[in-house]
PDB file of C-alpha atoms in Angstrom:
ATOM      1  CA  MET A  15      14.507  26.684  25.171  1.00 53.00           C
ATOM      2  CA  ASP A  16      16.742  26.562  22.105  1.00 61.00           C
ATOM      3  CA  HIS A  17      14.939  29.190  20.011  1.00 54.00           C
ATOM      4  CA  ALA A  18      17.200  28.659  16.989  1.00 57.00           C
ATOM      5  CA  ALA A  19      16.418  24.945  16.983  1.00 60.00           C
ATOM      6  CA  GLU A  20      12.685  25.595  17.339  1.00 58.00           C
ATOM      7  CA  ALA A  21      12.766  28.108  14.467  1.00 56.00           C
ATOM      8  CA  GLN A  22      14.559  25.532  12.311  1.00 59.00           C
ATOM      9  CA  ARG A  23      11.613  23.147  12.769  1.00 64.00           C
ATOM     10  CA  THR A  24       9.416  25.494  10.720  1.00 70.00           C
ATOM     11  CA  ASP A  25      11.601  24.813   7.679  1.00 80.00           C
ATOM     12  CA  LEU A  26      10.665  21.126   7.582  1.00 92.00           C
ATOM     13  CA  MET A  27       9.388  19.516   4.383  1.00 96.00           C
ATOM     14  CA  THR A  28       5.865  18.438   5.301  1.00 96.00           C
ATOM     15  CA  ILE A  29       3.799  16.223   3.035  1.00 96.00           C
ATOM     16  CA  THR A  30       1.529  19.179   2.223  1.00 94.00           C
ATOM     17  CA  ARG A  31       4.488  21.338   1.259  1.00 94.00           C
ATOM     18  CA  HIS A  32       5.871  18.466  -0.823  1.00 93.00           C
ATOM     19  CA  ALA A  33       2.534  18.074  -2.642  1.00 92.00           C
ATOM     20  CA  LEU A  34       2.376  21.827  -3.336  1.00 92.00           C
ATOM     21  CA  ASN A  35       5.918  21.715  -4.743  1.00 89.00           C
ATOM     22  CA  GLU A  36       4.904  18.874  -7.053  1.00 87.00           C
ATOM     23  CA  GLN A  37       1.777  20.802  -8.014  1.00 86.00           C
ATOM     24  CA  GLY A  38       3.976  23.740  -9.024  1.00 82.00           C
ATOM     25  CA  ARG A  39       5.646  21.499 -11.617  1.00 82.00           C
ATOM     26  CA  HIS A  40       2.293  21.267 -13.423  1.00 80.00           C
ATOM     27  CA  PRO A  41       1.049  24.778 -14.338  1.00 82.00           C
ATOM     28  CA  GLU A  42      -2.262  23.376 -15.545  1.00 83.00           C
ATOM     29  CA  SER A  43      -3.013  21.896 -12.118  1.00 82.00           C
ATOM     30  CA  ARG A  44      -5.978  23.250 -10.169  1.00 88.00           C
ATOM     31  CA  GLY A  45      -4.965  21.685  -6.858  1.00 92.00           C
ATOM     32  CA  ASP A  46      -7.570  18.911  -6.890  1.00 95.00           C
ATOM     33  CA  PHE A  47      -5.029  16.166  -6.244  1.00 95.00           C
ATOM     34  CA  THR A  48      -3.413  18.135  -3.410  1.00 95.00           C
ATOM     35  CA  ILE A  49      -6.815  18.541  -1.739  1.00 96.00           C
ATOM     36  CA  LEU A  50      -7.548  14.816  -2.148  1.00 97.00           C
ATOM     37  CA  LEU A  51      -4.155  13.911  -0.677  1.00 97.00           C
ATOM     38  CA  SER A  52      -4.754  16.176   2.329  1.00 97.00           C
ATOM     39  CA  HIS A  53      -7.949  14.232   3.091  1.00 98.00           C
ATOM     40  CA  ILE A  54      -6.124  10.904   2.799  1.00 98.00           C
ATOM     41  CA  VAL A  55      -3.476  12.250   5.188  1.00 98.00           C
ATOM     42  CA  LEU A  56      -6.210  13.305   7.627  1.00 97.00           C
ATOM     43  CA  GLY A  57      -7.668   9.790   7.506  1.00 97.00           C
ATOM     44  CA  CYS A  58      -4.217   8.319   8.202  1.00 98.00           C
ATOM     45  CA  LYS A  59      -3.743  10.592  11.230  1.00 97.00           C
ATOM     46  CA  PHE A  60      -7.131   9.605  12.605  1.00 95.00           C
ATOM     47  CA  VAL A  61      -6.467   5.867  12.159  1.00 95.00           C
ATOM     48  CA  ALA A  62      -2.959   6.244  13.654  1.00 95.00           C
ATOM     49  CA  SER A  63      -4.525   7.780  16.756  1.00 92.00           C
ATOM     50  CA  ALA A  64      -7.155   5.026  16.946  1.00 88.00           C
ATOM     51  CA  VAL A  65      -4.519   2.279  16.549  1.00 87.00           C
ATOM     52  CA  ASN A  66      -2.407   3.766  19.361  1.00 84.00           C
ATOM     53  CA  LYS A  67      -5.286   3.627  21.829  1.00 79.00           C
ATOM     54  CA  ALA A  68      -7.107   0.585  20.430  1.00 70.00           C
ATOM     55  CA  GLY A  69      -6.721  -1.488  23.594  1.00 65.00           C
ATOM     56  CA  LEU A  70      -7.760   1.358  25.886  1.00 63.00           C
ATOM     57  CA  ALA A  71     -10.735   2.328  23.721  1.00 57.00           C
ATOM     58  CA  LYS A  72     -11.941  -1.295  23.449  1.00 62.00           C
ATOM     59  CA  LEU A  73     -11.340  -1.301  19.682  1.00 59.00           C
ATOM     60  CA  ILE A  74      -9.546  -4.652  19.634  1.00 57.00           C
ATOM     61  CA  GLY A  75     -11.400  -7.892  18.989  1.00 56.00           C
ATOM     62  CA  LEU A  76     -13.847  -9.008  16.322  1.00 53.00           C
ATOM     63  CA  ALA A  77     -16.766  -6.994  14.987  1.00 51.00           C
ATOM     64  CA  GLY A  78     -18.692 -10.167  14.163  1.00 51.00           C
ATOM     65  CA  GLU A  79     -18.566  -9.738  10.368  1.00 57.00           C
ATOM     66  CA  THR A  80     -16.369 -10.879   7.467  1.00 59.00           C
ATOM     67  CA  ASN A  81     -15.087  -8.740   4.571  1.00 60.00           C
ATOM     68  CA  VAL A  82     -15.267  -9.550   0.847  1.00 56.00           C
ATOM     69  CA  GLN A  83     -12.100 -11.666   1.069  1.00 59.00           C
ATOM     70  CA  GLY A  84     -13.704 -13.875   3.716  1.00 55.00           C
ATOM     71  CA  GLU A  85     -11.535 -12.438   6.491  1.00 57.00           C
ATOM     72  CA  GLU A  86     -13.027 -11.754   9.912  1.00 56.00           C
ATOM     73  CA  GLN A  87     -13.417  -8.033  10.452  1.00 54.00           C
ATOM     74  CA  LYS A  88     -11.963  -6.427  13.553  1.00 62.00           C
ATOM     75  CA  LYS A  89     -13.649  -3.472  15.248  1.00 81.00           C
ATOM     76  CA  LEU A  90     -10.777  -1.262  14.100  1.00 85.00           C
ATOM     77  CA  ASP A  91     -11.310  -2.474  10.503  1.00 86.00           C
ATOM     78  CA  VAL A  92     -14.838  -1.135  10.524  1.00 88.00           C
ATOM     79  CA  LEU A  93     -13.874   2.178  12.139  1.00 90.00           C
ATOM     80  CA  SER A  94     -10.969   2.726   9.721  1.00 94.00           C
ATOM     81  CA  ASN A  95     -13.202   2.051   6.738  1.00 95.00           C
ATOM     82  CA  GLU A  96     -15.776   4.572   7.914  1.00 95.00           C
ATOM     83  CA  VAL A  97     -13.027   7.153   8.515  1.00 96.00           C
ATOM     84  CA  PHE A  98     -11.596   6.866   5.019  1.00 98.00           C
ATOM     85  CA  VAL A  99     -14.939   6.737   3.228  1.00 98.00           C
ATOM     86  CA  LYS A 100     -16.068   9.922   4.960  1.00 97.00           C
ATOM     87  CA  ALA A 101     -12.711  11.656   4.471  1.00 98.00           C
ATOM     88  CA  LEU A 102     -12.617  10.824   0.755  1.00 98.00           C
ATOM     89  CA  VAL A 103     -16.237  11.740   0.058  1.00 98.00           C
ATOM     90  CA  SER A 104     -15.951  15.040   1.947  1.00 97.00           C
ATOM     91  CA  SER A 105     -12.918  16.031  -0.141  1.00 97.00           C
ATOM     92  CA  GLY A 106     -15.279  16.714  -3.042  1.00 97.00           C
ATOM     93  CA  ARG A 107     -12.647  15.282  -5.376  1.00 97.00           C
ATOM     94  CA  THR A 108     -13.674  11.618  -5.600  1.00 97.00           C
ATOM     95  CA  CYS A 109     -16.135   9.936  -7.904  1.00 97.00           C
ATOM     96  CA  VAL A 110     -15.869   6.244  -7.030  1.00 97.00           C
ATOM     97  CA  LEU A 111     -14.451   4.513  -3.942  1.00 98.00           C
ATOM     98  CA  VAL A 112     -13.419   0.866  -3.801  1.00 97.00           C
ATOM     99  CA  SER A 113     -12.709  -0.490  -0.325  1.00 96.00           C
ATOM    100  CA  GLU A 114     -11.710  -4.034   0.597  1.00 93.00           C
ATOM    101  CA  GLU A 115     -14.273  -3.802   3.377  1.00 91.00           C
ATOM    102  CA  ASN A 116     -17.213  -3.112   1.022  1.00 93.00           C
ATOM    103  CA  GLU A 117     -18.438  -5.668  -1.489  1.00 93.00           C
ATOM    104  CA  ALA A 118     -19.717  -3.036  -3.921  1.00 95.00           C
ATOM    105  CA  ALA A 119     -18.063   0.138  -5.184  1.00 96.00           C
ATOM    106  CA  ILE A 120     -19.279   3.398  -3.630  1.00 97.00           C
ATOM    107  CA  PHE A 121     -20.431   6.031  -6.128  1.00 97.00           C
ATOM    108  CA  VAL A 122     -20.256   9.505  -4.641  1.00 97.00           C
ATOM    109  CA  ASP A 123     -23.383  11.678  -4.834  1.00 95.00           C
ATOM    110  CA  ALA A 124     -23.314  14.184  -7.691  1.00 92.00           C
ATOM    111  CA  PRO A 125     -22.931  17.398  -5.597  1.00 92.00           C
ATOM    112  CA  LEU A 126     -19.702  16.054  -4.019  1.00 95.00           C
ATOM    113  CA  ARG A 127     -18.383  14.250  -7.062  1.00 96.00           C
ATOM    114  CA  GLY A 128     -14.839  14.801  -8.381  1.00 96.00           C
ATOM    115  CA  LYS A 129     -12.633  13.203 -11.039  1.00 95.00           C
ATOM    116  CA  TYR A 130     -10.739  10.606  -8.999  1.00 97.00           C
ATOM    117  CA  CYS A 131     -11.307   6.980  -8.088  1.00 97.00           C
ATOM    118  CA  VAL A 132      -9.585   5.776  -4.914  1.00 98.00           C
ATOM    119  CA  CYS A 133      -9.055   2.063  -4.263  1.00 97.00           C
ATOM    120  CA  PHE A 134      -7.974   1.261  -0.726  1.00 97.00           C
ATOM    121  CA  ASP A 135      -7.592  -1.244   2.046  1.00 96.00           C
ATOM    122  CA  PRO A 136      -8.302   0.838   5.162  1.00 96.00           C
ATOM    123  CA  LEU A 137      -6.410  -1.486   7.513  1.00 94.00           C
ATOM    124  CA  ASP A 138      -4.228  -4.189   5.973  1.00 92.00           C
ATOM    125  CA  GLY A 139      -2.864  -6.848   8.312  1.00 86.00           C
ATOM    126  CA  SER A 140      -5.700  -6.349  10.763  1.00 78.00           C
ATOM    127  CA  SER A 141      -5.357  -9.921  12.058  1.00 77.00           C
ATOM    128  CA  ASN A 142      -2.245  -8.570  13.817  1.00 80.00           C
ATOM    129  CA  ILE A 143      -4.050  -5.735  15.623  1.00 77.00           C
ATOM    130  CA  ASP A 144      -4.392  -7.491  18.957  1.00 75.00           C
ATOM    131  CA  CYS A 145      -0.696  -8.442  19.211  1.00 80.00           C
ATOM    132  CA  GLY A 146       0.773  -5.036  18.339  1.00 80.00           C
ATOM    133  CA  VAL A 147       2.379  -5.902  14.982  1.00 87.00           C
ATOM    134  CA  SER A 148       2.654  -3.084  12.414  1.00 93.00           C
ATOM    135  CA  ILE A 149      -0.425  -2.699  10.223  1.00 94.00           C
ATOM    136  CA  GLY A 150      -1.307  -0.148   7.569  1.00 96.00           C
ATOM    137  CA  THR A 151      -3.510   1.553   5.021  1.00 97.00           C
ATOM    138  CA  ILE A 152      -2.930   0.965   1.280  1.00 98.00           C
ATOM    139  CA  PHE A 153      -4.320   3.236  -1.448  1.00 98.00           C
ATOM    140  CA  GLY A 154      -4.181   3.751  -5.200  1.00 97.00           C
ATOM    141  CA  ILE A 155      -5.617   6.701  -7.133  1.00 97.00           C
ATOM    142  CA  TYR A 156      -6.992   6.635 -10.679  1.00 97.00           C
ATOM    143  CA  MET A 157      -8.517   9.265 -12.927  1.00 95.00           C
ATOM    144  CA  ILE A 158     -12.107   8.884 -14.123  1.00 94.00           C
ATOM    145  CA  LYS A 159     -12.735  10.253 -17.621  1.00 90.00           C
ATOM    146  CA  ASP A 160     -16.358  11.285 -17.137  1.00 92.00           C
ATOM    147  CA  LYS A 161     -17.278  11.875 -13.499  1.00 91.00           C
ATOM    148  CA  ASP A 162     -20.934  12.532 -14.331  1.00 91.00           C
ATOM    149  CA  ASN A 163     -21.395   9.178 -16.053  1.00 91.00           C
ATOM    150  CA  ALA A 164     -18.984   6.942 -14.154  1.00 92.00           C
ATOM    151  CA  THR A 165     -19.555   3.188 -14.318  1.00 92.00           C
ATOM    152  CA  LEU A 166     -17.915   0.187 -12.719  1.00 92.00           C
ATOM    153  CA  GLU A 167     -16.002  -0.426 -15.961  1.00 91.00           C
ATOM    154  CA  ASP A 168     -14.256   2.946 -15.473  1.00 90.00           C
ATOM    155  CA  VAL A 169     -12.782   1.598 -12.245  1.00 92.00           C
ATOM    156  CA  LEU A 170     -11.350  -1.597 -13.773  1.00 94.00           C
ATOM    157  CA  GLN A 171      -8.040  -0.078 -14.855  1.00 94.00           C
ATOM    158  CA  PRO A 172      -4.574  -1.668 -14.830  1.00 93.00           C
ATOM    159  CA  GLY A 173      -2.056  -0.562 -12.219  1.00 92.00           C
ATOM    160  CA  THR A 174      -0.034   1.163 -14.932  1.00 92.00           C
ATOM    161  CA  ASP A 175      -2.834   3.774 -15.166  1.00 94.00           C
ATOM    162  CA  MET A 176      -2.525   4.776 -11.509  1.00 95.00           C
ATOM    163  CA  ILE A 177      -1.610   8.421 -11.009  1.00 94.00           C
ATOM    164  CA  ALA A 178      -0.536   7.902  -7.392  1.00 96.00           C
ATOM    165  CA  ALA A 179      -0.208   5.128  -4.846  1.00 97.00           C
ATOM    166  CA  GLY A 180       1.021   4.721  -1.323  1.00 98.00           C
ATOM    167  CA  TYR A 181       0.610   3.255   2.101  1.00 98.00           C
ATOM    168  CA  CYS A 182       0.631   4.420   5.699  1.00 98.00           C
ATOM    169  CA  MET A 183       2.199   2.087   8.259  1.00 97.00           C
ATOM    170  CA  TYR A 184       1.123   2.227  11.889  1.00 95.00           C
ATOM    171  CA  GLY A 185       3.855   0.805  14.126  1.00 91.00           C
ATOM    172  CA  SER A 186       6.652   2.097  16.335  1.00 89.00           C
ATOM    173  CA  SER A 187       6.224   5.239  14.249  1.00 94.00           C
ATOM    174  CA  CYS A 188       3.593   6.263  11.710  1.00 97.00           C
ATOM    175  CA  THR A 189       5.131   6.371   8.232  1.00 98.00           C
ATOM    176  CA  LEU A 190       3.415   7.373   4.992  1.00 98.00           C
ATOM    177  CA  VAL A 191       5.130   6.329   1.749  1.00 98.00           C
ATOM    178  CA  LEU A 192       3.890   7.972  -1.459  1.00 98.00           C
ATOM    179  CA  SER A 193       4.625   7.937  -5.168  1.00 96.00           C
ATOM    180  CA  THR A 194       3.035  10.212  -7.747  1.00 92.00           C
ATOM    181  CA  GLY A 195       5.132   8.749 -10.553  1.00 89.00           C
ATOM    182  CA  ASN A 196       8.175  10.888  -9.788  1.00 88.00           C
ATOM    183  CA  GLY A 197      10.098   8.767  -7.295  1.00 93.00           C
ATOM    184  CA  VAL A 198       9.070   7.367  -3.922  1.00 97.00           C
ATOM    185  CA  ASN A 199       9.165   9.426  -0.724  1.00 97.00           C
ATOM    186  CA  GLY A 200       8.571   8.512   2.914  1.00 98.00           C
ATOM    187  CA  PHE A 201       7.096  10.816   5.562  1.00 98.00           C
ATOM    188  CA  THR A 202       7.020  10.196   9.319  1.00 98.00           C
ATOM    189  CA  LEU A 203       4.316  11.629  11.566  1.00 98.00           C
ATOM    190  CA  ASP A 204       5.683  14.018  14.191  1.00 96.00           C
ATOM    191  CA  PRO A 205       3.111  13.715  17.007  1.00 93.00           C
ATOM    192  CA  SER A 206       4.195  17.028  18.541  1.00 93.00           C
ATOM    193  CA  LEU A 207       3.377  18.902  15.315  1.00 93.00           C
ATOM    194  CA  GLY A 208       0.660  16.658  13.933  1.00 94.00           C
ATOM    195  CA  GLU A 209       2.487  16.761  10.590  1.00 96.00           C
ATOM    196  CA  PHE A 210       4.024  14.162   8.304  1.00 98.00           C
ATOM    197  CA  ILE A 211       7.666  15.174   7.791  1.00 97.00           C
ATOM    198  CA  LEU A 212       9.849  14.032   4.869  1.00 97.00           C
ATOM    199  CA  THR A 213      12.309  11.568   6.424  1.00 97.00           C
ATOM    200  CA  HIS A 214      12.999   9.180   3.536  1.00 97.00           C
ATOM    201  CA  PRO A 215      13.440  11.237   0.339  1.00 96.00           C
ATOM    202  CA  ASN A 216      13.728   9.484  -3.018  1.00 96.00           C
ATOM    203  CA  ILE A 217      13.729   5.910  -1.716  1.00 97.00           C
ATOM    204  CA  LYS A 218      15.773   3.484  -3.835  1.00 97.00           C
ATOM    205  CA  ILE A 219      15.704  -0.295  -3.307  1.00 96.00           C
ATOM    206  CA  PRO A 220      19.194  -1.854  -3.211  1.00 96.00           C
ATOM    207  CA  ASN A 221      19.950  -3.849  -6.389  1.00 97.00           C
ATOM    208  CA  LYS A 222      20.252  -7.068  -4.409  1.00 96.00           C
ATOM    209  CA  GLY A 223      19.146  -7.979  -0.912  1.00 96.00           C
ATOM    210  CA  LYS A 224      19.787 -10.575   1.779  1.00 97.00           C
ATOM    211  CA  ILE A 225      16.157 -11.156   2.774  1.00 98.00           C
ATOM    212  CA  TYR A 226      13.270 -13.063   1.220  1.00 98.00           C
ATOM    213  CA  SER A 227       9.739 -12.712   2.530  1.00 98.00           C
ATOM    214  CA  VAL A 228       7.047 -15.309   1.837  1.00 97.00           C
ATOM    215  CA  ASN A 229       4.529 -17.410   3.726  1.00 95.00           C
ATOM    216  CA  GLU A 230       6.335 -20.770   3.780  1.00 95.00           C
ATOM    217  CA  GLY A 231       3.211 -22.336   5.246  1.00 94.00           C
ATOM    218  CA  ASN A 232       1.734 -22.345   1.730  1.00 92.00           C
ATOM    219  CA  ALA A 233       4.778 -24.061   0.196  1.00 94.00           C
ATOM    220  CA  ARG A 234       2.933 -27.243  -0.736  1.00 93.00           C
ATOM    221  CA  ASN A 235       0.583 -25.194  -2.933  1.00 92.00           C
ATOM    222  CA  TRP A 236       3.304 -23.282  -4.834  1.00 93.00           C
ATOM    223  CA  ASP A 237       4.101 -23.755  -8.501  1.00 91.00           C
ATOM    224  CA  ALA A 238       7.529 -25.058  -9.549  1.00 93.00           C
ATOM    225  CA  PRO A 239       9.297 -21.683 -10.215  1.00 94.00           C
ATOM    226  CA  THR A 240       8.355 -20.249  -6.802  1.00 95.00           C
ATOM    227  CA  ALA A 241       9.359 -23.460  -5.024  1.00 95.00           C
ATOM    228  CA  LYS A 242      12.680 -23.509  -6.891  1.00 96.00           C
ATOM    229  CA  TYR A 243      13.363 -19.857  -6.039  1.00 97.00           C
ATOM    230  CA  ALA A 244      12.678 -20.409  -2.323  1.00 97.00           C
ATOM    231  CA  GLU A 245      15.034 -23.381  -2.428  1.00 97.00           C
ATOM    232  CA  ARG A 246      17.759 -21.203  -3.985  1.00 96.00           C
ATOM    233  CA  CYS A 247      17.270 -18.604  -1.247  1.00 97.00           C
ATOM    234  CA  LYS A 248      17.954 -21.260   1.384  1.00 96.00           C
ATOM    235  CA  PHE A 249      20.616 -23.207  -0.524  1.00 96.00           C
ATOM    236  CA  PRO A 250      22.380 -20.857  -2.998  1.00 94.00           C
ATOM    237  CA  GLN A 251      24.002 -22.649  -5.929  1.00 89.00           C
ATOM    238  CA  ASP A 252      26.947 -20.236  -6.103  1.00 88.00           C
ATOM    239  CA  GLY A 253      28.176 -20.935  -2.586  1.00 86.00           C
ATOM    240  CA  SER A 254      27.080 -17.538  -1.229  1.00 91.00           C
ATOM    241  CA  SER A 255      25.346 -17.090   2.119  1.00 95.00           C
ATOM    242  CA  PRO A 256      21.659 -18.043   2.199  1.00 97.00           C
ATOM    243  CA  LYS A 257      19.040 -15.315   2.394  1.00 97.00           C
ATOM    244  CA  SER A 258      17.303 -14.705   5.706  1.00 97.00           C
ATOM    245  CA  LEU A 259      13.564 -15.381   5.864  1.00 97.00           C
ATOM    246  CA  ARG A 260      11.526 -12.505   7.287  1.00 97.00           C
ATOM    247  CA  TYR A 261       7.725 -12.719   7.064  1.00 96.00           C
ATOM    248  CA  ILE A 262       5.492 -10.549   9.242  1.00 93.00           C
ATOM    249  CA  GLY A 263       2.160 -11.379   7.601  1.00 90.00           C
ATOM    250  CA  SER A 264       1.244  -7.705   7.313  1.00 93.00           C
ATOM    251  CA  MET A 265       1.914  -6.716   3.699  1.00 94.00           C
ATOM    252  CA  VAL A 266       2.570  -3.052   4.486  1.00 96.00           C
ATOM    253  CA  ALA A 267       5.250  -3.978   7.035  1.00 96.00           C
ATOM    254  CA  ASP A 268       6.857  -6.598   4.781  1.00 97.00           C
ATOM    255  CA  VAL A 269       6.898  -4.268   1.767  1.00 97.00           C
ATOM    256  CA  HIS A 270       8.240  -1.356   3.821  1.00 97.00           C
ATOM    257  CA  ARG A 271      11.167  -3.448   5.047  1.00 97.00           C
ATOM    258  CA  THR A 272      11.828  -4.621   1.477  1.00 97.00           C
ATOM    259  CA  LEU A 273      11.859  -1.035   0.182  1.00 97.00           C
ATOM    260  CA  LEU A 274      14.420   0.055   2.756  1.00 97.00           C
ATOM    261  CA  TYR A 275      16.631  -3.027   3.114  1.00 97.00           C
ATOM    262  CA  GLY A 276      16.238  -4.756  -0.247  1.00 97.00           C
ATOM    263  CA  GLY A 277      15.521  -8.401  -0.929  1.00 98.00           C
ATOM    264  CA  ILE A 278      12.249  -9.720  -2.290  1.00 98.00           C
ATOM    265  CA  PHE A 279       8.637 -10.002  -1.146  1.00 98.00           C
ATOM    266  CA  LEU A 280       6.626 -12.834  -2.666  1.00 96.00           C
ATOM    267  CA  TYR A 281       2.871 -13.340  -2.686  1.00 93.00           C
ATOM    268  CA  PRO A 282       2.797 -16.128  -5.259  1.00 91.00           C
ATOM    269  CA  ALA A 283      -0.096 -17.745  -7.031  1.00 82.00           C
ATOM    270  CA  ASP A 284      -0.944 -21.135  -5.559  1.00 76.00           C
ATOM    271  CA  LYS A 285      -3.639 -23.779  -5.805  1.00 69.00           C
ATOM    272  CA  LYS A 286      -5.843 -21.765  -3.443  1.00 67.00           C
ATOM    273  CA  SER A 287      -5.354 -18.391  -5.206  1.00 65.00           C
ATOM    274  CA  PRO A 288      -4.345 -18.962  -8.845  1.00 61.00           C
ATOM    275  CA  SER A 289      -4.816 -15.389 -10.090  1.00 61.00           C
ATOM    276  CA  GLY A 290      -1.892 -12.933 -10.186  1.00 47.00           C
ATOM    277  CA  LYS A 291      -1.010  -9.543  -8.522  1.00 47.00           C
ATOM    278  CA  ALA A 292       0.625  -7.551 -11.349  1.00 71.00           C
ATOM    279  CA  LEU A 293       0.400  -3.945 -12.558  1.00 76.00           C
ATOM    280  CA  GLU A 294      -0.390  -4.773 -16.190  1.00 82.00           C
ATOM    281  CA  ILE A 295      -3.423  -6.933 -15.440  1.00 86.00           C
ATOM    282  CA  VAL A 296      -6.751  -5.361 -16.359  1.00 88.00           C
ATOM    283  CA  PRO A 297      -9.034  -6.528 -13.530  1.00 90.00           C
ATOM    284  CA  SER A 298     -12.312  -8.202 -14.352  1.00 90.00           C
ATOM    285  CA  GLU A 299     -13.889  -7.278 -11.006  1.00 92.00           C
ATOM    286  CA  ILE A 300     -13.066  -4.839  -8.233  1.00 92.00           C
ATOM    287  CA  HIS A 301     -11.864  -7.350  -5.644  1.00 91.00           C
ATOM    288  CA  GLN A 302      -9.736  -9.456  -7.980  1.00 89.00           C
ATOM    289  CA  ARG A 303      -6.525 -10.852  -6.469  1.00 85.00           C
ATOM    290  CA  SER A 304      -3.241 -11.587  -8.184  1.00 87.00           C
ATOM    291  CA  PRO A 305       0.283 -12.740  -7.244  1.00 89.00           C
ATOM    292  CA  ILE A 306       3.089 -10.237  -6.712  1.00 92.00           C
ATOM    293  CA  PHE A 307       6.876 -10.353  -6.636  1.00 95.00           C
ATOM    294  CA  LEU A 308       8.556  -7.092  -5.681  1.00 96.00           C
ATOM    295  CA  GLY A 309      11.889  -5.921  -4.356  1.00 97.00           C
ATOM    296  CA  SER A 310      15.523  -5.665  -5.457  1.00 98.00           C
ATOM    297  CA  TYR A 311      16.103  -5.688  -9.219  1.00 97.00           C
ATOM    298  CA  ASP A 312      18.502  -8.667  -9.261  1.00 97.00           C
ATOM    299  CA  ASP A 313      16.270 -10.766  -7.018  1.00 97.00           C
ATOM    300  CA  VAL A 314      13.128 -10.093  -9.071  1.00 97.00           C
ATOM    301  CA  GLU A 315      15.012 -10.818 -12.321  1.00 97.00           C
ATOM    302  CA  GLU A 316      16.105 -14.174 -10.911  1.00 96.00           C
ATOM    303  CA  ILE A 317      12.575 -15.359 -10.215  1.00 96.00           C
ATOM    304  CA  LYS A 318      11.403 -13.954 -13.573  1.00 95.00           C
ATOM    305  CA  SER A 319      14.033 -16.096 -15.288  1.00 95.00           C
ATOM    306  CA  LEU A 320      12.696 -19.181 -13.514  1.00 95.00           C
ATOM    307  CA  TYR A 321       9.192 -18.463 -14.796  1.00 92.00           C
ATOM    308  CA  ALA A 322      10.577 -17.810 -18.295  1.00 92.00           C
ATOM    309  CA  SER A 323      12.353 -21.190 -18.243  1.00 90.00           C
ATOM    310  CA  GLU A 324       9.163 -22.879 -17.079  1.00 85.00           C
ATOM    311  CA  SER A 325       7.194 -21.293 -19.937  1.00 80.00           C
ATOM    312  CA  SER A 326       9.761 -22.252 -22.575  1.00 77.00           C
ATOM    313  CA  THR A 327       9.648 -25.923 -21.571  1.00 75.00           C
ATOM    314  CA  ALA A 328       5.885 -26.097 -21.202  1.00 63.00           C
TER     315      ALA A 328
END
């Protein structure tokens, strides 16, 4: 055994150590957020384990129900939702929970109530479970002003009010990507230690990418700016090489690739889903959907300019 190498492994930056370091930057902090994050991490570890043995444990297949978005629930969907609800409630730091798998918001009982609202999709991309494609958990954390008198209106906050957000991707490795407003960091689960280790510090998206990611099957329902942008990706006007199309159909996987490699991910409004997915929107109900365009700065600016041109001529 290489004892020096083994000793070095104790100096790793775990997600807990990272959170404590961030907590130290805020003297007024009481550690509530760090405790909440540790419970989210526990939920991610549990779901990662369940995903890895889903076929063996007979967790693949349909549960016989549909969620609030009209999507058929898988058995693993239901299990993952129960895991995260219990983990978040038992943290004693949450007040309201909003899950894609539950039609109504969950208000935590007073004795266990804290100051945070957590909105989450316990298992995004679950239609890909049975074929082994990467899937993931998505979460956003908000502050509730008055935990003792919380209402549904307190939950309907714009994305700009989020104090933290992240996702955990379950694939060839289990990766948790987190932002608390001070950069974006990625942590990979080391199965031998049972710890998430910092492997992607201070992630920066390249200014321009070579990949575009969108469901071309919905092309006939797109508005003019999105259709024009997709056309430019395939047939650039400046004579440059066309962008490569990469679309997994699991948002966590598509966004993760975009973060690391650059390019753009598009979930545009269309005739079927006309609402938008943007941070500034104040939602009118907890399961509201909206379009989203995210990725490299130059690529996002290009599609923004197309929408600006459309608006100016309207």
